[in-house]
Amino acid sequence: MDPVTLAVLDNRLRAIVEEMGEAMLRTSYSQILNSSRDFSVALCGADGGLVAQADHIPVHVGALPFAVRAVLEQFPDPRDGDIFLLNDPYNGGSHLPDLTIILPVFADGRRCFFAVVRAHVPDIGGSTHGGYNPGATDIWSEGVRLPPIRLGEANGRETGLRDDLLRMICANTRVPRDVRGDLMAMVGAARVGAARVSALLAQHGRDGLMAAVAAILDLSEAHARRIVAAWPDGTWHGEAILDDDGHGRQDIAIRATCTKTGDALHVDLTASDDEATGFVNSSYPNMRSAVAMAFAYLLDADVSKNDGAFRPLSVTAREGSIVWAHEGRPVTLCTSHPGNEIVEAIIRAMAGCCPDRAMGGWGRRFRAAIAGRAPNGEKGGGKPFVWHLFHARPGGGASAAGDGWNAVGEWHSAGGLKFGSVEQAEARFPLLFESHEFRAGSGGAGQFRGGTGATLRLRVECEGQARANTAGDGARHGSAGMNGGADSAPHHYVLLGADGSERVLRTKEVGVPINPGDVLYLQSAGGGGWGDPAKRNPAAAASDAAEGFI
C-alpha cells in the first residue's frame, strides 16, 4: 500500500483502541476505573504482537503481548466468539488486581487480531482489602489467582459468558457488584474493538489489511532504529534504589547495564538485587514492560509504539532477582515498584549516551486503600466501602525541553492515571477534601525544575473505625535528578488524629486504624530536576517564587 494509506490505517487502528477506551471509561462501575482510569486497551496480532495501543497506562500495555501468548499456550486454537480472562502474574499477568480480557478476531475462518483490555479492579480477594497486601509473603495471600481461562464460549452465532465462573470470581471479592460491573465493561470494550476491526477487515480484505499491518510495524521499526543509530555506541550503567520491602529490608538496588551497538539497544538487569520477602518483586511480563516503557521514553513522540518500535530492544535478566521473581513470590506492587525503578535505572544509564533524551525521575507511588462503613445518610447509606486514593499525585521529571509537569503522577503511568473528581469522591464516599494544592519546593532543582507534588488534607467521616492499607515507596528516596539536576523531596504522609495525635505513615502498612474525623495530611514527592541549577533562567526562578512553586 502507498504511504498515505498506511498512515490512514495506522491512525484508524489507534482510533479503534481509543474508542475501546471510551467504552471502558463510560461503562465501568468502580471509581478506580471510571474516575482514575486505571485501565489500558490494545489490539494485538494473531501471534500476540502489539499492533496498536491507546494512551492509557504504559506499564500495562507492554505486558499485554505476554498475556495473549499465555492464552495461546493454553488454548492454541481459540474459536470465534471465545472470551478469555487471566490475572496470574506467572501466566501472562502483571499483578493480581489487573484483570485482562482477551477476545480473538477472525476473518475468513482465520485468526487475525486480539482485542485486549486490562483493568485494575478495586478488590481481588486475599487476606486484606483493596488488592494490595503489604504483609503478604507469597502470592496466595494477595488474592484470587486466575491462569488463562475461557470466560465466554462460542455457541453458533451467539456468545455467552460463563456465569458460574463470574459468580466464583465475584464471590471472592469484597465488592462483587463493582467487580462484576467492571468485568462486563471490559468485555463490552473488547467487543467494541472486535466489531470495529471486523469492519476494517471487511473493507480492506484479510490479506490486504494484514499486509498493511506488517508494513506499519516495519515502518515503526525503521523509525526507531534511525533514532537509536544516531546515538554513540558504548556501555553505560544506572542504578535506582527501592526504600524497602515492608519486612525490614532497606535500599534494594535495581541495576541496569545498557549497551548500544549500531541501531540496537541491549538492557541487562542481571546485577539487580535478589528478590524480596514482600510485594515489591516484579513478575517477568511486568519487568519486560518496564524496560520497553523506558525505551519508549527515549524515542520521539511520533514513533508509533507497537511491536515494530520495540524490535531494536533486547533484554537480559536473572530469575530470582527483584526484577524477575521466582513463581509464588508476592508481586502486587510491581507495576509501580520496582516498575518505576527499572525505568529510572535505565534512564540514568542512558543519560550517558543521549543526555538530551534522559528526563529527570518521576515521583513514586504512595497509595492508600481505605475500607470502612459509610454513616447513614446521603454518602453511602451505612454501606461498606473500599476507596482507593489517587489524589496527591507526585510531580513529573524535568527534561531538556523544560520543567516537569506538576502533580502529574508516576513514571509507570506517565499521566495516564488521574486523581479524579474531588466532588464525585465526596458524593460517593464519606470523605471531605479540606485542601488539595501544589506542594511548594518539592520538585528537584535544575536548569529545568522537576514538577511539584501535592499537599492534601483529607478528612474521613466514616461510621466507626475504618482501616487503611498503604502501598508504595519513595518516603526515603526522592525522584532522581538527571544531568546535574537535583533529586526531588520524598513523600511525607501523616495521619492526624481527631484526638490531636500524629502518626507518620509508612509506605507499606496493613490495617492502619482511622477513626471518624481523622485527617490524612499527605505531601507527595516532586519530580527530579534536569541540568545544572546554576543555569536556570532567572526569570523562570522569579516566576516560580511568585507562583509559590518554590
Coordinates of C-alpha atoms in Angstrom, one line a residue:
M1 CA 0.0 0.0 0.0
D2 CA 1.1 3.6 -0.5
P3 CA 2.4 5.6 2.5
V4 CA -0.7 7.7 2.8
T5 CA -3.0 4.7 3.0
L6 CA -0.6 3.1 5.6
A7 CA -0.7 6.3 7.7
V8 CA -4.5 6.4 7.5
L9 CA -4.8 2.8 8.6
D10 CA -2.3 3.3 11.4
N11 CA -4.5 6.1 12.7
R12 CA -7.6 4.1 12.1
L13 CA -6.2 1.3 14.3
R14 CA -5.4 3.9 17.0
A15 CA -8.9 5.3 16.7
I16 CA -10.3 1.8 17.4
V17 CA -8.4 1.4 20.6
E18 CA -9.3 4.9 21.7
E19 CA -13.0 4.1 21.2
M20 CA -12.4 0.9 23.2
G21 CA -11.0 3.1 26.0
E22 CA -14.0 5.4 25.9
A23 CA -16.4 2.5 26.1
M24 CA -14.5 1.3 29.2
L25 CA -14.4 4.7 30.8
R26 CA -18.2 5.2 30.3
T27 CA -19.4 1.8 31.4
S28 CA -17.2 0.6 34.3
Y29 CA -18.5 0.6 37.8
S30 CA -15.7 1.4 40.2
Q31 CA -14.1 4.8 40.7
I32 CA -10.7 3.3 40.2
L33 CA -11.7 2.9 36.5
N34 CA -14.4 5.4 35.7
S35 CA -12.7 8.3 37.5
S36 CA -9.0 7.4 37.8
R37 CA -8.8 5.5 34.6
D38 CA -6.6 2.6 35.8
F39 CA -7.1 0.5 32.6
S40 CA -5.5 0.0 29.2
V41 CA -6.6 -1.3 25.8
A42 CA -4.8 -2.7 22.8
L43 CA -5.0 -4.6 19.6
C44 CA -2.6 -7.4 19.2
G45 CA -1.8 -9.5 16.1
A46 CA -2.6 -13.2 15.6
D47 CA 0.7 -14.1 17.3
G48 CA 0.2 -11.7 20.2
G49 CA 2.5 -8.8 18.9
L50 CA 1.4 -5.3 19.8
V51 CA -0.4 -3.6 16.8
A52 CA -2.0 -0.5 18.4
Q53 CA -2.5 1.0 21.9
A54 CA -4.3 3.9 23.3
D55 CA -2.7 6.5 25.7
H56 CA -3.6 4.9 29.0
I57 CA -1.1 3.2 31.3
P58 CA 2.2 2.4 29.7
V59 CA 3.3 -0.3 32.2
H60 CA 0.1 -2.2 31.3
V61 CA 0.5 -2.1 27.6
G62 CA 4.0 -3.5 27.3
A63 CA 2.9 -6.6 29.2
L64 CA -0.3 -7.3 27.1
P65 CA 1.5 -9.4 24.4
F66 CA 2.7 -11.8 27.2
A67 CA -1.0 -12.2 28.2
V68 CA -2.1 -13.1 24.7
R69 CA 0.8 -15.6 24.3
A70 CA -0.1 -17.2 27.6
V71 CA -3.7 -17.7 26.3
L72 CA -2.3 -19.2 23.1
E73 CA -0.2 -21.6 25.1
Q74 CA -3.2 -22.9 27.0
F75 CA -5.7 -22.5 24.1
P76 CA -3.7 -22.9 20.9
D77 CA -6.9 -23.0 18.7
P78 CA -9.3 -20.3 20.0
R79 CA -12.7 -20.2 18.4
D80 CA -14.6 -17.2 17.0
G81 CA -16.6 -15.9 19.9
D82 CA -14.3 -17.1 22.7
I83 CA -13.5 -14.7 25.5
F84 CA -10.5 -15.3 27.8
L85 CA -9.7 -14.0 31.2
L86 CA -6.5 -14.0 33.3
N87 CA -4.6 -12.2 36.0
D88 CA -1.9 -14.6 37.1
P89 CA 1.5 -12.8 37.2
Y90 CA 3.2 -16.1 36.4
N91 CA 0.9 -16.8 33.4
G92 CA 0.8 -13.6 31.4
G93 CA -0.4 -11.2 34.0
S94 CA 1.5 -8.4 35.8
H95 CA -0.2 -8.3 39.2
L96 CA -3.4 -9.8 40.6
P97 CA -5.6 -6.7 40.7
D98 CA -5.2 -6.3 36.9
L99 CA -7.7 -8.5 35.2
T100 CA -7.2 -9.0 31.4
I101 CA -9.9 -9.8 28.9
I102 CA -8.7 -11.2 25.5
L103 CA -11.1 -11.6 22.6
P104 CA -9.8 -13.1 19.3
V105 CA -11.0 -11.6 16.0
F106 CA -11.4 -13.8 12.9
A107 CA -11.8 -13.3 9.2
D108 CA -12.4 -16.0 6.6
G109 CA -12.1 -18.5 9.3
R110 CA -8.6 -17.4 10.3
R111 CA -7.4 -15.6 13.4
C112 CA -6.2 -12.1 12.6
F113 CA -6.2 -10.0 15.8
F114 CA -6.9 -10.0 19.5
A115 CA -8.8 -7.2 21.3
V116 CA -7.3 -6.8 24.7
V117 CA -8.5 -4.9 27.8
R118 CA -6.6 -4.8 31.1
A119 CA -8.2 -3.1 34.1
H120 CA -7.3 -2.8 37.8
V121 CA -10.3 -3.9 39.9
P122 CA -11.0 -2.4 43.4
D123 CA -10.6 -5.7 45.2
I124 CA -9.3 -9.2 44.2
G125 CA -9.8 -11.1 47.5
G126 CA -6.8 -12.2 49.6
S127 CA -6.2 -11.6 53.2
T128 CA -6.8 -7.9 53.2
H129 CA -8.9 -5.3 51.2
G130 CA -8.0 -3.3 48.2
G131 CA -5.8 -5.7 46.3
Y132 CA -2.5 -4.6 47.9
N133 CA -1.3 -6.5 50.9
P134 CA 2.0 -5.2 52.3
G135 CA 2.0 -8.1 54.8
A136 CA 2.0 -10.8 52.1
T137 CA 5.0 -13.1 51.8
D138 CA 3.6 -15.2 49.0
I139 CA 1.2 -14.7 46.1
W140 CA -1.6 -16.7 47.7
S141 CA -2.1 -14.0 50.3
E142 CA -2.6 -11.4 47.6
G143 CA -5.8 -12.6 46.1
V144 CA -7.6 -14.8 43.6
R145 CA -5.1 -16.2 41.0
L146 CA -6.6 -16.8 37.6
P147 CA -4.5 -18.5 34.9
P148 CA -5.9 -18.2 31.4
I149 CA -9.5 -19.4 31.4
R150 CA -12.3 -19.4 28.8
L151 CA -14.8 -17.0 30.3
G152 CA -17.0 -16.8 27.2
E153 CA -17.7 -19.7 24.8
A154 CA -18.8 -19.6 21.2
N155 CA -22.1 -21.3 20.5
G156 CA -23.0 -20.9 16.9
R157 CA -23.7 -17.3 16.3
E158 CA -24.3 -16.5 19.9
T159 CA -21.6 -15.7 22.5
G160 CA -22.4 -16.4 26.2
L161 CA -20.3 -15.8 29.3
R162 CA -19.8 -18.5 31.8
D163 CA -22.0 -17.2 34.7
D164 CA -20.6 -19.9 37.0
L165 CA -17.1 -18.5 36.6
L166 CA -18.3 -15.0 37.1
R167 CA -20.1 -16.0 40.3
M168 CA -16.9 -17.7 41.5
I169 CA -14.7 -14.7 40.9
C170 CA -17.2 -12.2 42.4
A171 CA -17.7 -14.4 45.5
N172 CA -14.0 -14.0 46.2
T173 CA -14.0 -10.1 46.3
R174 CA -15.3 -7.7 48.9
V175 CA -17.1 -5.5 46.3
P176 CA -18.8 -8.1 44.0
R177 CA -21.1 -5.6 42.3
D178 CA -18.3 -3.4 41.2
V179 CA -16.1 -6.2 40.1
R180 CA -18.8 -7.8 38.1
G181 CA -19.8 -4.5 36.5
D182 CA -16.1 -3.8 35.7
L183 CA -15.8 -7.2 34.0
M184 CA -18.9 -6.5 31.9
A185 CA -17.4 -3.2 30.9
M186 CA -14.1 -4.9 29.9
V187 CA -16.0 -7.5 27.8
G188 CA -18.0 -4.7 26.2
A189 CA -14.9 -2.6 25.4
A190 CA -13.3 -5.7 23.8
R191 CA -16.4 -6.4 21.8
V192 CA -16.4 -2.8 20.5
G193 CA -12.8 -3.3 19.4
A194 CA -13.6 -6.6 17.7
A195 CA -16.5 -5.1 15.8
R196 CA -14.5 -2.2 14.5
V197 CA -11.6 -4.4 13.4
S198 CA -14.0 -6.8 11.7
A199 CA -15.4 -3.8 9.7
L200 CA -11.9 -2.9 8.8
L201 CA -11.2 -6.4 7.6
A202 CA -14.3 -6.4 5.5
Q203 CA -13.4 -3.1 4.0
H204 CA -9.8 -4.0 3.0
G205 CA -9.9 -7.8 2.9
R206 CA -8.0 -10.0 5.3
D207 CA -4.8 -10.3 3.1
G208 CA -4.8 -6.5 2.4
L209 CA -5.2 -5.4 6.0
M210 CA -2.7 -7.9 7.4
A211 CA -0.1 -6.8 4.8
A212 CA -0.7 -3.2 5.8
V213 CA -0.2 -4.1 9.5
A214 CA 3.0 -5.8 8.7
A215 CA 4.2 -2.7 6.8
I216 CA 3.2 -0.4 9.6
L217 CA 5.2 -2.5 12.1
D218 CA 8.2 -2.4 9.7
L219 CA 8.0 1.3 9.4
S220 CA 7.9 1.8 13.2
E221 CA 10.9 -0.5 13.5
A222 CA 12.8 1.6 10.9
H223 CA 11.8 4.8 12.6
A224 CA 13.1 3.6 16.0
R225 CA 16.3 2.2 14.5
R226 CA 17.1 5.5 12.8
I227 CA 16.9 7.2 16.2
V228 CA 19.0 4.7 18.0
A229 CA 21.6 4.7 15.2
A230 CA 22.2 8.4 15.9
W231 CA 23.4 7.7 19.4
P232 CA 27.0 6.9 20.2
D233 CA 28.0 3.2 20.7
G234 CA 29.0 2.2 24.2
T235 CA 28.0 0.7 27.5
W236 CA 26.6 2.7 30.4
H237 CA 25.4 1.8 33.9
G238 CA 22.5 3.1 36.0
E239 CA 21.0 2.3 39.4
A240 CA 17.8 3.1 41.3
I241 CA 17.0 2.2 44.9
L242 CA 13.8 1.0 46.5
D243 CA 13.2 2.2 50.0
D244 CA 12.3 -1.2 51.5
D245 CA 10.2 -4.3 51.1
G246 CA 8.0 -3.7 54.1
H247 CA 9.6 -6.5 56.1
G248 CA 12.8 -4.8 57.4
R249 CA 15.0 -4.9 54.3
Q250 CA 16.0 -1.5 53.0
D251 CA 17.7 0.0 50.0
I252 CA 17.1 -2.6 47.4
A253 CA 19.0 -1.9 44.2
I254 CA 17.9 -2.2 40.6
R255 CA 20.9 -2.0 38.3
A256 CA 20.8 -1.6 34.5
T257 CA 23.7 -2.0 32.1
C258 CA 22.8 -0.6 28.7
T259 CA 24.8 -1.4 25.6
K260 CA 24.1 0.4 22.4
T261 CA 25.5 -1.1 19.2
G262 CA 24.6 0.3 15.8
D263 CA 20.8 0.6 15.6
A264 CA 20.1 -1.7 18.6
L265 CA 20.0 -1.4 22.4
H266 CA 20.5 -4.2 24.9
V267 CA 19.4 -3.8 28.6
D268 CA 21.0 -6.1 31.2
L269 CA 19.3 -6.2 34.6
T270 CA 21.1 -9.3 36.0
A271 CA 23.1 -7.3 38.6
S272 CA 19.9 -6.2 40.3
D273 CA 19.5 -7.4 44.0
D274 CA 17.8 -10.6 44.9
E275 CA 14.1 -11.0 45.2
A276 CA 12.4 -9.7 48.4
T277 CA 10.2 -11.1 51.1
G278 CA 7.5 -8.5 50.5
F279 CA 5.4 -7.5 47.5
V280 CA 8.0 -5.3 45.7
N281 CA 9.1 -8.2 43.4
S282 CA 8.3 -8.0 39.7
S283 CA 6.8 -10.6 37.5
Y284 CA 8.5 -11.3 34.2
P285 CA 5.9 -9.6 32.0
N286 CA 5.9 -6.5 34.2
M287 CA 9.8 -6.3 34.0
R288 CA 9.7 -6.6 30.2
S289 CA 7.0 -3.9 30.1
A290 CA 9.0 -1.5 32.3
V291 CA 12.1 -1.9 30.0
A292 CA 10.0 -1.3 26.9
M293 CA 8.5 1.8 28.7
A294 CA 11.9 3.2 29.4
F295 CA 12.9 2.7 25.7
A296 CA 9.8 4.3 24.5
Y297 CA 10.5 7.4 26.6
L298 CA 13.9 7.8 24.8
L299 CA 12.2 7.7 21.4
D300 CA 10.5 10.6 19.5
A301 CA 6.9 11.2 20.5
D302 CA 5.6 10.4 16.9
V303 CA 7.0 6.9 16.8
S304 CA 4.1 4.5 16.7
K305 CA 4.6 2.5 19.9
N306 CA 3.9 -1.0 18.5
D307 CA 5.7 -4.3 18.2
G308 CA 7.9 -2.9 15.5
A309 CA 9.2 0.0 17.5
F310 CA 10.5 -2.4 20.2
R311 CA 12.4 -4.7 17.8
P312 CA 15.7 -2.8 18.3
L313 CA 15.4 -3.6 22.1
S314 CA 16.7 -6.8 23.8
V315 CA 16.7 -7.7 27.5
T316 CA 18.6 -9.9 29.8
A317 CA 17.5 -10.5 33.4
R318 CA 18.0 -13.1 36.2
E319 CA 15.3 -15.2 37.6
G320 CA 15.3 -14.9 41.4
S321 CA 16.1 -11.2 41.3
I322 CA 13.9 -8.3 42.4
V323 CA 13.0 -7.7 38.7
W324 CA 12.1 -11.3 37.9
A325 CA 10.9 -13.2 41.0
H326 CA 10.5 -17.0 41.3
E327 CA 6.9 -18.2 41.0
G328 CA 5.0 -17.9 44.2
R329 CA 6.6 -14.7 45.4
P330 CA 4.3 -11.7 46.2
V331 CA 4.3 -9.1 43.4
T332 CA 1.3 -6.9 43.8
L333 CA 3.3 -3.6 44.0
C334 CA 5.3 -4.4 40.9
T335 CA 3.6 -2.2 38.3
S336 CA 4.6 0.7 40.5
H337 CA 7.6 -0.6 42.3
P338 CA 10.0 -1.8 41.0
G339 CA 8.5 -0.8 37.7
N340 CA 9.3 2.8 38.4
E341 CA 12.9 2.0 39.5
I342 CA 13.5 -0.2 36.4
V343 CA 12.7 2.8 34.2
E344 CA 14.8 5.1 36.4
A345 CA 17.9 2.8 36.3
I346 CA 17.7 2.6 32.5
I347 CA 17.2 6.3 32.0
R348 CA 20.1 7.1 34.4
A349 CA 22.3 4.8 32.4
M350 CA 21.2 6.3 29.1
A351 CA 21.9 9.8 30.3
G352 CA 25.5 9.0 29.5
C353 CA 24.5 8.1 25.9
C354 CA 21.8 10.5 24.9
P355 CA 21.6 13.1 27.7
D356 CA 19.1 15.4 25.9
R357 CA 16.6 12.4 25.9
A358 CA 17.1 11.4 29.5
M359 CA 14.4 13.2 31.7
G360 CA 14.5 13.6 35.4
G361 CA 12.8 10.9 37.5
W362 CA 9.1 11.0 38.1
G363 CA 7.5 10.7 41.5
R364 CA 7.0 7.3 43.1
R365 CA 3.6 5.8 44.1
F366 CA 2.3 6.1 47.6
R367 CA -1.3 5.0 47.7
A368 CA -3.8 4.0 50.4
A369 CA -6.9 1.8 50.3
I370 CA -9.5 2.6 53.0
A371 CA -12.2 0.1 54.0
G372 CA -15.0 1.1 56.3
R373 CA -18.7 1.8 56.6
A374 CA -20.4 5.0 55.5
P375 CA -22.7 6.7 58.0
N376 CA -26.4 6.6 57.4
G377 CA -27.4 9.4 55.1
E378 CA -26.5 10.6 51.6
K379 CA -23.0 9.3 51.4
G380 CA -23.5 5.5 51.1
G381 CA -26.4 4.9 53.5
G382 CA -24.5 2.9 56.0
K383 CA -23.0 0.5 53.4
P384 CA -19.4 -0.8 53.5
F385 CA -17.0 0.8 51.1
V386 CA -13.5 0.4 49.7
W387 CA -11.9 3.6 48.5
H388 CA -8.6 3.9 46.6
L389 CA -6.5 7.1 47.0
F390 CA -5.4 8.5 43.7
H391 CA -5.1 12.1 44.8
A392 CA -2.0 14.0 45.9
R393 CA -0.2 12.9 42.8
P394 CA 3.6 13.3 42.6
G395 CA 5.4 15.5 40.1
G396 CA 6.9 14.6 36.8
G397 CA 10.6 14.9 35.9
A398 CA 12.1 17.8 34.1
S399 CA 13.7 17.3 30.7
A400 CA 15.8 19.2 28.1
A401 CA 12.5 20.6 26.8
G402 CA 11.5 22.3 30.1
D403 CA 10.1 21.9 33.6
G404 CA 8.3 18.8 34.7
W405 CA 4.6 18.7 35.0
N406 CA 3.1 19.4 38.4
A407 CA 1.3 16.6 40.2
V408 CA 1.0 14.5 37.0
G409 CA 1.7 11.1 38.6
E410 CA 4.3 8.4 38.4
W411 CA 6.7 7.3 35.7
H412 CA 4.9 4.0 35.1
S413 CA 1.7 5.7 34.2
A414 CA 3.1 8.9 32.6
G415 CA 0.0 10.9 33.4
G416 CA -2.4 8.1 32.4
L417 CA -3.8 7.8 35.9
K418 CA -6.0 10.7 37.0
F419 CA -6.8 11.8 40.5
G420 CA -10.4 12.1 39.6
S421 CA -13.2 14.5 40.6
V422 CA -13.0 15.6 44.2
E423 CA -16.7 16.4 44.1
Q424 CA -17.6 12.9 42.9
A425 CA -15.4 11.3 45.6
E426 CA -17.1 13.4 48.3
A427 CA -20.5 12.5 46.9
R428 CA -19.9 8.7 46.8
F429 CA -17.8 8.2 49.9
P430 CA -17.6 9.6 53.5
L431 CA -14.7 11.9 52.7
L432 CA -14.1 15.7 52.9
F433 CA -11.3 17.2 50.9
E434 CA -10.2 20.2 53.1
S435 CA -7.5 21.2 50.7
H436 CA -5.7 19.9 47.6
E437 CA -2.8 22.0 46.5
F438 CA 0.7 22.0 44.8
R439 CA 3.5 21.3 47.3
A440 CA 6.0 24.2 47.2
G441 CA 9.6 23.2 46.9
S442 CA 9.0 19.5 46.2
G443 CA 10.5 19.4 42.7
G444 CA 14.2 18.9 42.2
A445 CA 16.2 22.0 41.3
G446 CA 17.9 22.2 37.9
Q447 CA 18.2 24.2 34.7
F448 CA 14.7 22.9 34.4
R449 CA 13.0 22.1 37.7
G450 CA 11.0 18.9 38.5
G451 CA 7.3 19.2 38.7
T452 CA 5.8 19.8 42.2
G453 CA 4.0 17.2 44.1
A454 CA 0.8 17.9 46.0
T455 CA -0.4 18.6 49.5
L456 CA -3.7 17.1 50.6
R457 CA -5.8 17.3 53.8
L458 CA -8.5 14.6 53.6
R459 CA -10.9 14.1 56.5
V460 CA -12.5 10.7 56.8
E461 CA -16.1 10.8 58.0
C462 CA -16.8 7.1 58.4
E463 CA -19.2 5.2 60.7
G464 CA -17.0 3.7 63.4
Q465 CA -13.4 2.8 62.8
A466 CA -12.1 2.3 59.2
R467 CA -8.9 0.6 58.2
A468 CA -6.3 1.7 55.7
N469 CA -3.5 -0.2 53.9
T470 CA -0.7 1.7 52.4
A471 CA 1.3 0.6 49.4
G472 CA 4.1 2.5 47.7
D473 CA 7.7 3.7 48.0
G474 CA 9.6 7.0 48.0
A475 CA 9.5 8.2 51.6
R476 CA 13.3 7.7 51.9
H477 CA 14.4 8.4 48.3
G478 CA 13.1 11.2 46.1
S479 CA 12.9 11.2 42.3
A480 CA 16.2 11.2 40.5
G481 CA 17.8 14.3 39.2
M482 CA 19.4 14.0 35.8
N483 CA 22.4 15.5 34.1
G484 CA 23.3 17.6 37.2
G485 CA 19.7 18.2 38.4
A486 CA 18.8 17.7 42.0
D487 CA 16.6 14.9 43.4
S488 CA 13.1 15.8 44.5
A489 CA 11.8 15.9 48.0
P490 CA 10.4 12.5 49.1
H491 CA 6.9 11.7 50.2
H492 CA 5.7 12.6 53.7
Y493 CA 2.3 11.2 54.8
V494 CA 0.9 11.8 58.3
L495 CA -2.4 10.7 60.0
L496 CA -3.7 13.5 62.2
G497 CA -6.0 12.0 64.8
A498 CA -9.2 13.8 65.9
D499 CA -7.8 13.4 69.4
G500 CA -4.7 15.5 68.5
S501 CA -2.3 12.6 67.9
E502 CA 0.0 12.4 64.9
R503 CA 1.3 9.3 63.2
V504 CA 3.8 9.2 60.3
L505 CA 2.6 6.6 57.8
R506 CA 5.0 4.2 56.3
T507 CA 4.7 3.2 52.6
K508 CA 3.9 -0.4 53.4
E509 CA 1.4 -0.9 56.3
V510 CA -1.6 -3.1 56.9
G511 CA -4.7 -2.2 58.9
V512 CA -3.9 1.4 59.9
P513 CA -6.9 2.4 62.2
I514 CA -8.7 5.5 61.1
N515 CA -11.3 7.0 63.4
P516 CA -14.2 9.3 62.4
G517 CA -12.8 12.8 62.0
D518 CA -9.2 11.8 61.5
V519 CA -7.3 13.7 58.7
L520 CA -4.8 12.3 56.2
Y521 CA -2.2 15.0 55.7
L522 CA -0.3 14.0 52.6
Q523 CA 2.7 15.6 51.0
S524 CA 3.7 13.9 47.8
A525 CA 7.1 13.9 46.1
G526 CA 8.1 16.1 43.2
G527 CA 9.9 15.2 40.0
G528 CA 13.7 15.2 39.5
G529 CA 15.4 18.2 38.1
W530 CA 17.3 18.3 34.8
G531 CA 20.6 20.1 34.2
D532 CA 22.8 22.4 36.4
P533 CA 20.6 24.6 38.7
A534 CA 23.1 27.5 38.1
K535 CA 22.0 27.6 34.5
R536 CA 18.3 28.2 35.3
N537 CA 16.8 31.3 33.7
P538 CA 16.5 34.0 36.4
A539 CA 13.1 34.9 35.0
A540 CA 11.9 31.4 35.4
A541 CA 13.1 31.3 39.0
A542 CA 11.4 34.5 39.8
S543 CA 8.2 33.2 38.3
D544 CA 8.4 30.1 40.4
A545 CA 8.8 32.2 43.5
A546 CA 5.9 34.4 42.6
E547 CA 3.6 31.4 41.9
G548 CA 4.6 29.7 45.1
F549 CA 6.2 26.6 43.4
I550 CA 9.4 27.2 45.4

